[in-house]
PDB file of C-alpha atoms in Angstrom:
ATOM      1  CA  UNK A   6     -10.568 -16.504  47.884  1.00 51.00           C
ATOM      2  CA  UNK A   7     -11.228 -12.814  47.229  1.00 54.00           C
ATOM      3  CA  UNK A   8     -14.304 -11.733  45.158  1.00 60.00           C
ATOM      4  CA  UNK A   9     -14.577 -11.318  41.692  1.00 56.00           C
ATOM      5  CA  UNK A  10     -14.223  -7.816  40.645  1.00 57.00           C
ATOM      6  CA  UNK A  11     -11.950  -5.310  38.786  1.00 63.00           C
ATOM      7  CA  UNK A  12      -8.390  -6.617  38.745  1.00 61.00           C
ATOM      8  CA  UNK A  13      -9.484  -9.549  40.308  1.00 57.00           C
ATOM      9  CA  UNK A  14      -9.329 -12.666  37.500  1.00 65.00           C
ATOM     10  CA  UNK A  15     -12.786 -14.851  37.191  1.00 65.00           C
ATOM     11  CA  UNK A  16     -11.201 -18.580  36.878  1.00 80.00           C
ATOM     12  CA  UNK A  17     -13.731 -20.590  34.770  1.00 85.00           C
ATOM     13  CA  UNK A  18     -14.036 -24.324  36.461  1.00 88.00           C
ATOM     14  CA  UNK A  19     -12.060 -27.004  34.585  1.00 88.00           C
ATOM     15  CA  UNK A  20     -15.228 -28.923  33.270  1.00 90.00           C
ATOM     16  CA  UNK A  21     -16.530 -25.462  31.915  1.00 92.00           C
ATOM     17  CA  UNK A  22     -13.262 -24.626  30.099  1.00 93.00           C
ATOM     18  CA  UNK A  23     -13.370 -28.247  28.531  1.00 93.00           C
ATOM     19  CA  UNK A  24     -17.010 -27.343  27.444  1.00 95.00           C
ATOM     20  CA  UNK A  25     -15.786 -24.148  25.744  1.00 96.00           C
ATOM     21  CA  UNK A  26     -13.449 -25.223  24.280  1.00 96.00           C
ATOM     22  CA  UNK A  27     -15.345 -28.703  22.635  1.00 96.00           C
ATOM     23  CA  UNK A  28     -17.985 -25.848  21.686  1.00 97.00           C
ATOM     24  CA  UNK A  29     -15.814 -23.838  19.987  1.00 97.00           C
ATOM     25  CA  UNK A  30     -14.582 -26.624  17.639  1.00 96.00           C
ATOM     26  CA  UNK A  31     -18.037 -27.787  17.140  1.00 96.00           C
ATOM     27  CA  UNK A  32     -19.228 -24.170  16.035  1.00 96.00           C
ATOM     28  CA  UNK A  33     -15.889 -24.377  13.671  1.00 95.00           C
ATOM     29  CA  UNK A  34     -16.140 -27.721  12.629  1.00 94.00           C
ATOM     30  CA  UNK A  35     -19.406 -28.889  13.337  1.00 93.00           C
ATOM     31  CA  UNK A  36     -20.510 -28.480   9.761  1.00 93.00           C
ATOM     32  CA  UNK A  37     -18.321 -31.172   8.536  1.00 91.00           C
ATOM     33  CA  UNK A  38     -20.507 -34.040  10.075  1.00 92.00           C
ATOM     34  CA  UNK A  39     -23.014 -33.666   6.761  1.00 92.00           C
ATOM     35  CA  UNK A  40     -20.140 -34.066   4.386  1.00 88.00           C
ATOM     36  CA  UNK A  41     -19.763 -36.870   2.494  1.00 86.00           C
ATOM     37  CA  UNK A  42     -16.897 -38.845   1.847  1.00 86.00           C
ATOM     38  CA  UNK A  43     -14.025 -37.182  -0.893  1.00 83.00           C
ATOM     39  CA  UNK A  44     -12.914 -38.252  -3.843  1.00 78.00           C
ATOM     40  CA  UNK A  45      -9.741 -39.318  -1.417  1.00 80.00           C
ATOM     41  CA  UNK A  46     -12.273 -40.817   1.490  1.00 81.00           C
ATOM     42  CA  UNK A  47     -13.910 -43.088  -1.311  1.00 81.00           C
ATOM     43  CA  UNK A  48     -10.129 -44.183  -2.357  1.00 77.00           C
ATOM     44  CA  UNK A  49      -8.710 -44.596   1.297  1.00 81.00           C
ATOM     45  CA  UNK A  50     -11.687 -45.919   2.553  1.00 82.00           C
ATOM     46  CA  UNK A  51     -14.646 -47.126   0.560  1.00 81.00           C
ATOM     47  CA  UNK A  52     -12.601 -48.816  -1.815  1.00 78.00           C
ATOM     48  CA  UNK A  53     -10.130 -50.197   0.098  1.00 76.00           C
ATOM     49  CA  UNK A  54     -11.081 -53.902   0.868  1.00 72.00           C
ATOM     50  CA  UNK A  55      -8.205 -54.380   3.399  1.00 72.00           C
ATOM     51  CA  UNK A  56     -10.517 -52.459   5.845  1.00 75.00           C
ATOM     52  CA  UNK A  57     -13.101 -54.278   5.596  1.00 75.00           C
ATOM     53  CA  UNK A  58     -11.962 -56.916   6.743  1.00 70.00           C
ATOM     54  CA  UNK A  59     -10.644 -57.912  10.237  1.00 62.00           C
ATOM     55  CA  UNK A  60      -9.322 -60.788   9.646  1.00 62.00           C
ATOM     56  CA  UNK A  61      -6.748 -59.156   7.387  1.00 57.00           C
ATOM     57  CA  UNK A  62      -5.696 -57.457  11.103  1.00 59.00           C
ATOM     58  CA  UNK A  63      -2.776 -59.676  11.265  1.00 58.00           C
ATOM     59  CA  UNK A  64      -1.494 -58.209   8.009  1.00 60.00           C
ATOM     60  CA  UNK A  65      -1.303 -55.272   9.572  1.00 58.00           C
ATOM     61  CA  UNK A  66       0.895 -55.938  12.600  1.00 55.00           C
ATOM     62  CA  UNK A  67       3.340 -57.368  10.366  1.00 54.00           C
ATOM     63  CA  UNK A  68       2.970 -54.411   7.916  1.00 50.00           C
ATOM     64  CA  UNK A  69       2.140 -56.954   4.653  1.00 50.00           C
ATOM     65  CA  UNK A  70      -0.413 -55.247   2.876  1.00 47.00           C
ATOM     66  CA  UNK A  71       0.512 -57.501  -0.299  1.00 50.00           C
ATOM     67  CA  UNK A  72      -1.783 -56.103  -3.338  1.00 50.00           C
ATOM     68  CA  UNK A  73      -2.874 -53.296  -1.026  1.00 50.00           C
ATOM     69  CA  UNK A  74       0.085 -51.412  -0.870  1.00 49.00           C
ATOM     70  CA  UNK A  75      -0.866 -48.965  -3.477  1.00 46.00           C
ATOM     71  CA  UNK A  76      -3.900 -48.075  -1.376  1.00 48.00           C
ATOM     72  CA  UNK A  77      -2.501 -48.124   2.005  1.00 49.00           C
ATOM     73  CA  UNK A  78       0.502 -46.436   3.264  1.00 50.00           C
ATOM     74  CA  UNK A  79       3.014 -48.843   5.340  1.00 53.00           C
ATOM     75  CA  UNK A  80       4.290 -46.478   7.281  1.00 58.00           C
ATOM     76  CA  UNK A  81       1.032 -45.555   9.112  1.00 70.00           C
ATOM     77  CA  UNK A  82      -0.299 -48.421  11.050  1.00 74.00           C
ATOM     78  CA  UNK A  83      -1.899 -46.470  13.775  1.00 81.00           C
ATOM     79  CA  UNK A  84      -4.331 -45.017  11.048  1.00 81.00           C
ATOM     80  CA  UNK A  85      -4.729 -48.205   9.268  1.00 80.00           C
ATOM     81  CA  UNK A  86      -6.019 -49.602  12.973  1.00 83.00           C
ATOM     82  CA  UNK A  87      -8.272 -46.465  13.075  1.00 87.00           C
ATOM     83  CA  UNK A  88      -9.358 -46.701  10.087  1.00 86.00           C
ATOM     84  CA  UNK A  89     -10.425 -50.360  10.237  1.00 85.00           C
ATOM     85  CA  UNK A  90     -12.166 -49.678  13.950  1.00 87.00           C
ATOM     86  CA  UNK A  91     -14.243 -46.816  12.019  1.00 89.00           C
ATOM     87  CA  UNK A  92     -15.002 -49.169   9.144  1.00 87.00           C
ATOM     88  CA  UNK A  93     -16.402 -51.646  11.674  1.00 86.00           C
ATOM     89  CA  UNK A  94     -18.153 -49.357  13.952  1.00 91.00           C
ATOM     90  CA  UNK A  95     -19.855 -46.811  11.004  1.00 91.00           C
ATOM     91  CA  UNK A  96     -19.489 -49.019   7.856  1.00 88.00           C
ATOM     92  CA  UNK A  97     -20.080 -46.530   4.840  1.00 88.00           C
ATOM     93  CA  UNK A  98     -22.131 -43.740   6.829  1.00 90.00           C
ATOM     94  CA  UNK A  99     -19.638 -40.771   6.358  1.00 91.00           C
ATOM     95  CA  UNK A 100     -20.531 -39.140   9.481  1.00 94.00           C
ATOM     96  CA  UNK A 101     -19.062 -41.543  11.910  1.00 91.00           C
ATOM     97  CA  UNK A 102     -16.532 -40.912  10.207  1.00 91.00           C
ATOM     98  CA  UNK A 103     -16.099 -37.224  10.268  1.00 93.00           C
ATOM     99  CA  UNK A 104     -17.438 -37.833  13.971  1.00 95.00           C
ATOM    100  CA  UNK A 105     -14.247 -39.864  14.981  1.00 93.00           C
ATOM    101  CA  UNK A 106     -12.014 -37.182  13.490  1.00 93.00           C
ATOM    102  CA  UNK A 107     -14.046 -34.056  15.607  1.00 95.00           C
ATOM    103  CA  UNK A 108     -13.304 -36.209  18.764  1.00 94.00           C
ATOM    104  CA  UNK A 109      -9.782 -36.315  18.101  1.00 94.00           C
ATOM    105  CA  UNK A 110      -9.460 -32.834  17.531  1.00 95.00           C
ATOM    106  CA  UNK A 111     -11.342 -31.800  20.348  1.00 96.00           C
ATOM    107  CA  UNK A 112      -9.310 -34.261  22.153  1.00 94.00           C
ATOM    108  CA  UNK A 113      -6.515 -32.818  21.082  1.00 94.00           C
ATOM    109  CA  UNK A 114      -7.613 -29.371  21.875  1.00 95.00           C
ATOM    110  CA  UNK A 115      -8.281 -30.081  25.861  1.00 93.00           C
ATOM    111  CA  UNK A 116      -4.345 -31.356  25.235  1.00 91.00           C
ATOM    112  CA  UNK A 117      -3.453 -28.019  24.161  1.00 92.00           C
ATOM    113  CA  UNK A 118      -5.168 -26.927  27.626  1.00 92.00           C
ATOM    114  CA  UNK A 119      -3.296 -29.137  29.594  1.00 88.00           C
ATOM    115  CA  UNK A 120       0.305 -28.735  27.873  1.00 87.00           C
ATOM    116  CA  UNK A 121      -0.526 -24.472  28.011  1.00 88.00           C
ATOM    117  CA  UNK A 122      -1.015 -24.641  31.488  1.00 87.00           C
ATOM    118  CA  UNK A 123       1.807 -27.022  32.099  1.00 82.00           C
ATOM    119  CA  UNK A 124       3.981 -24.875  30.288  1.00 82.00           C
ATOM    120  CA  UNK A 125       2.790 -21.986  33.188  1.00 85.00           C
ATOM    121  CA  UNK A 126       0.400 -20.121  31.019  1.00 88.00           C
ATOM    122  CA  UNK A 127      -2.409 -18.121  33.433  1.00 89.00           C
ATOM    123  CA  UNK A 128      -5.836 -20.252  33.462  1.00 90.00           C
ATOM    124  CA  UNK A 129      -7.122 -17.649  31.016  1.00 92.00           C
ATOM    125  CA  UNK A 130      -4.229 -17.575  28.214  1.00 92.00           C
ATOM    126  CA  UNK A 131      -4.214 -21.531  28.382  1.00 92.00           C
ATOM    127  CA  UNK A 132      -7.816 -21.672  27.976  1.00 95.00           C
ATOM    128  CA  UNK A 133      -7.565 -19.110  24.928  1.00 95.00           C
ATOM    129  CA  UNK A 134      -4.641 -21.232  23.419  1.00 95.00           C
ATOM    130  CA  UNK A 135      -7.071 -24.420  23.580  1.00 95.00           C
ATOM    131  CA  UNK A 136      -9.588 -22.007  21.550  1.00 96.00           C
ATOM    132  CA  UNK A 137      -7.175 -20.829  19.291  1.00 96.00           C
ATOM    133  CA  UNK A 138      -6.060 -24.143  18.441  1.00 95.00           C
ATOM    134  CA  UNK A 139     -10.047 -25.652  18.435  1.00 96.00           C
ATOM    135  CA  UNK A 140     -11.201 -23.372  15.604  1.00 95.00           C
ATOM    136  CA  UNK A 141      -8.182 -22.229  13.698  1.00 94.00           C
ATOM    137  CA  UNK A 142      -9.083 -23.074  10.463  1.00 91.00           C
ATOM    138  CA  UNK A 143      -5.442 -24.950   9.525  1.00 86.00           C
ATOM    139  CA  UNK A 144      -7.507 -27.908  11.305  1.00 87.00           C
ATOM    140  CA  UNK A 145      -9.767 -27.840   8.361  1.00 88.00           C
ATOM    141  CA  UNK A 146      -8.328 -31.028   6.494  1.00 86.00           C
ATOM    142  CA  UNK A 147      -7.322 -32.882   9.439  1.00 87.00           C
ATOM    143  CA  UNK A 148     -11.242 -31.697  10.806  1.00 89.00           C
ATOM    144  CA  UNK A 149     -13.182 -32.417   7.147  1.00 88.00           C
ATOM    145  CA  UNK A 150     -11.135 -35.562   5.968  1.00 85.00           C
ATOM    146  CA  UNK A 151     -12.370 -38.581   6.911  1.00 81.00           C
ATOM    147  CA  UNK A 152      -9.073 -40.340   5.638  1.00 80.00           C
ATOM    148  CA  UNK A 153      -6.243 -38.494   4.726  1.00 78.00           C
ATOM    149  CA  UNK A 154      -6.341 -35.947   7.758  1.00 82.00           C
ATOM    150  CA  UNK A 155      -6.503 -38.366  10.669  1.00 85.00           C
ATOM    151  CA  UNK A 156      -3.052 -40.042  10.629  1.00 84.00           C
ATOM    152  CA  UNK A 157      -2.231 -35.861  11.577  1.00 87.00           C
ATOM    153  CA  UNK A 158      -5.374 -35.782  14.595  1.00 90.00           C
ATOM    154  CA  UNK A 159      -3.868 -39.255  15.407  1.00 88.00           C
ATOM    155  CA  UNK A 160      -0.393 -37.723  15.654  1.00 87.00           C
ATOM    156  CA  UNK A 161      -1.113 -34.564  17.442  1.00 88.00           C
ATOM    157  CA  UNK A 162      -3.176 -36.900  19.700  1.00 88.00           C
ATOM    158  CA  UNK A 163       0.048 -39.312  20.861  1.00 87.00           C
ATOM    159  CA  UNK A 164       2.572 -35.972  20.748  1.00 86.00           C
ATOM    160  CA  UNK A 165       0.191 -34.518  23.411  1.00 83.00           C
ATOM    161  CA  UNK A 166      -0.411 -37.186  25.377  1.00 83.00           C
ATOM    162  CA  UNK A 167       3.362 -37.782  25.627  1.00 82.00           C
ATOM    163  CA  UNK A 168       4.310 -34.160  26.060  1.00 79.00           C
ATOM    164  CA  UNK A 169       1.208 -34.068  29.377  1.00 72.00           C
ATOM    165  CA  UNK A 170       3.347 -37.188  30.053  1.00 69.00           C
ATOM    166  CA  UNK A 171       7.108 -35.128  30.334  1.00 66.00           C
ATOM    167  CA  UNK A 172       5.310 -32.406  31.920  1.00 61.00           C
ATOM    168  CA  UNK A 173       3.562 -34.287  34.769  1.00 57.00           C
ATOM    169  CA  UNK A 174       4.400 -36.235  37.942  1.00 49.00           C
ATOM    170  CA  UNK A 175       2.100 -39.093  36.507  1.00 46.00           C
ATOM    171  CA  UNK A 176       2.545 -42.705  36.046  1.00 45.00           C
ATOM    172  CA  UNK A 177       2.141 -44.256  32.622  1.00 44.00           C
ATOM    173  CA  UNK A 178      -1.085 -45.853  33.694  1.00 48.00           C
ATOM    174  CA  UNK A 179      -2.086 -42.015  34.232  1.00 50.00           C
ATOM    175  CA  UNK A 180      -0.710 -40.799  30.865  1.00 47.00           C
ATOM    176  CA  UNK A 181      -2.727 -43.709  30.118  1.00 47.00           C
ATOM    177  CA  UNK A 182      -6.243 -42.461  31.379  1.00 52.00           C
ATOM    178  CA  UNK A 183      -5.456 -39.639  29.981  1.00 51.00           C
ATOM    179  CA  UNK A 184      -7.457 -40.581  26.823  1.00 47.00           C
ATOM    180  CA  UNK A 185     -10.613 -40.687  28.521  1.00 46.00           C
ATOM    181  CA  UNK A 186      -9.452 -37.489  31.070  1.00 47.00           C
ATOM    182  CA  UNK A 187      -7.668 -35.242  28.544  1.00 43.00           C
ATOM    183  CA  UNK A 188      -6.662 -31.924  29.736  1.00 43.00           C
ATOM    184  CA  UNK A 189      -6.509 -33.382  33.804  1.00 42.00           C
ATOM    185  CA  UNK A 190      -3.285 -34.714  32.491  1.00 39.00           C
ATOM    186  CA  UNK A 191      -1.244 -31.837  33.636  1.00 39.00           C
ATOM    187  CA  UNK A 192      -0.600 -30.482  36.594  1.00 36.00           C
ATOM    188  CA  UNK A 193      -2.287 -27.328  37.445  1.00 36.00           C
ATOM    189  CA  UNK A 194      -5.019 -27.594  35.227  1.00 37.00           C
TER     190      UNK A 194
END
């Protein structure tokens, strides 16, 4: 391996790029963990008594939300089932709440890593996409919402996993572990 030096590229070590790039949404987004919840979070969340309960979790694989359905959206089950797990795990503390949605964008972030460098982007222009992507501030609602911008973290979240899925020699049980190893997903990383 030749030395570092003038032409010569300095190639950051994977765990190091992850860290850089989870710092740079923190430093973006950081801020967001004093909010409190919206006008929408107290709606969506607060006031929505089919989360707060989980025995109203077979209701939700069948999709009958009954008297609910003004509050919850049907079509999003995936956020209704995040939702609930953050209602169970934080109760009415808004910052595990705005903590679950940082982890999913920095999650999906290290993604954006991992599908750059899959795509044959240089070590350097995938780790700068992965910045790019961590602090832009068009993450700002997904980021600052506690309710209304995770069904898009929770999107971007499967979309990447999948896509590190297409572009990798994997098996599904390693598209799997890819949610506690994001960004490894791809090959090359």
């Amino acid at each position: 391996m030749p030395e570092p030096g003038p032409g010569v590229p300095v190639r950051w070590p994977l765990p190091a790029r992850l860290a850089a790039v989870a710092l740079a949404a923190l430093l973006a987004y950081g801020v967001s963990l004093r909010n409190v919840f919206s006008w929408d979070d107290t709606h969506f969340i607060l006031n929505n008594a089919f989360l707060w309960y989980s025995h109203d979790l077979p209701r939700l694989v069948g999709i009958d939300t009954g008297e609910h359905s003004a509050i919850l959206n049907r079509a999003r089950p995936v956020w209704i089932l995040s939702a609930m797990l953050d209602v169970q795990v934080w109760g009415k503390d808004p910052f595990g709440h705005h903590l679950t949605s940082l982890v999913l964008h920095i999650l999906n972030a290290w993604l954006v890593l991992g599908l750059a460098r899959a795509a044959g982007a240089s070590h350097g222009a995938a780790l700068a996409a992965a910045l790019l992507f961590a602090a832009h501030p068009l993450a700002a609602e997904p980021v600052c919402a506690a309710s209304l911008g995770r069904p898009d973290l929770l999107c971007g979240l499967g979309m990447g996993l999948i896509a590190n899925r297409a572009n990798s020699p994997m098996t599904l049980k390693g598209s799997l572990a890819a949610l506690w190893r994001p960004g490894l997903v791809a090959t090359n990383v």
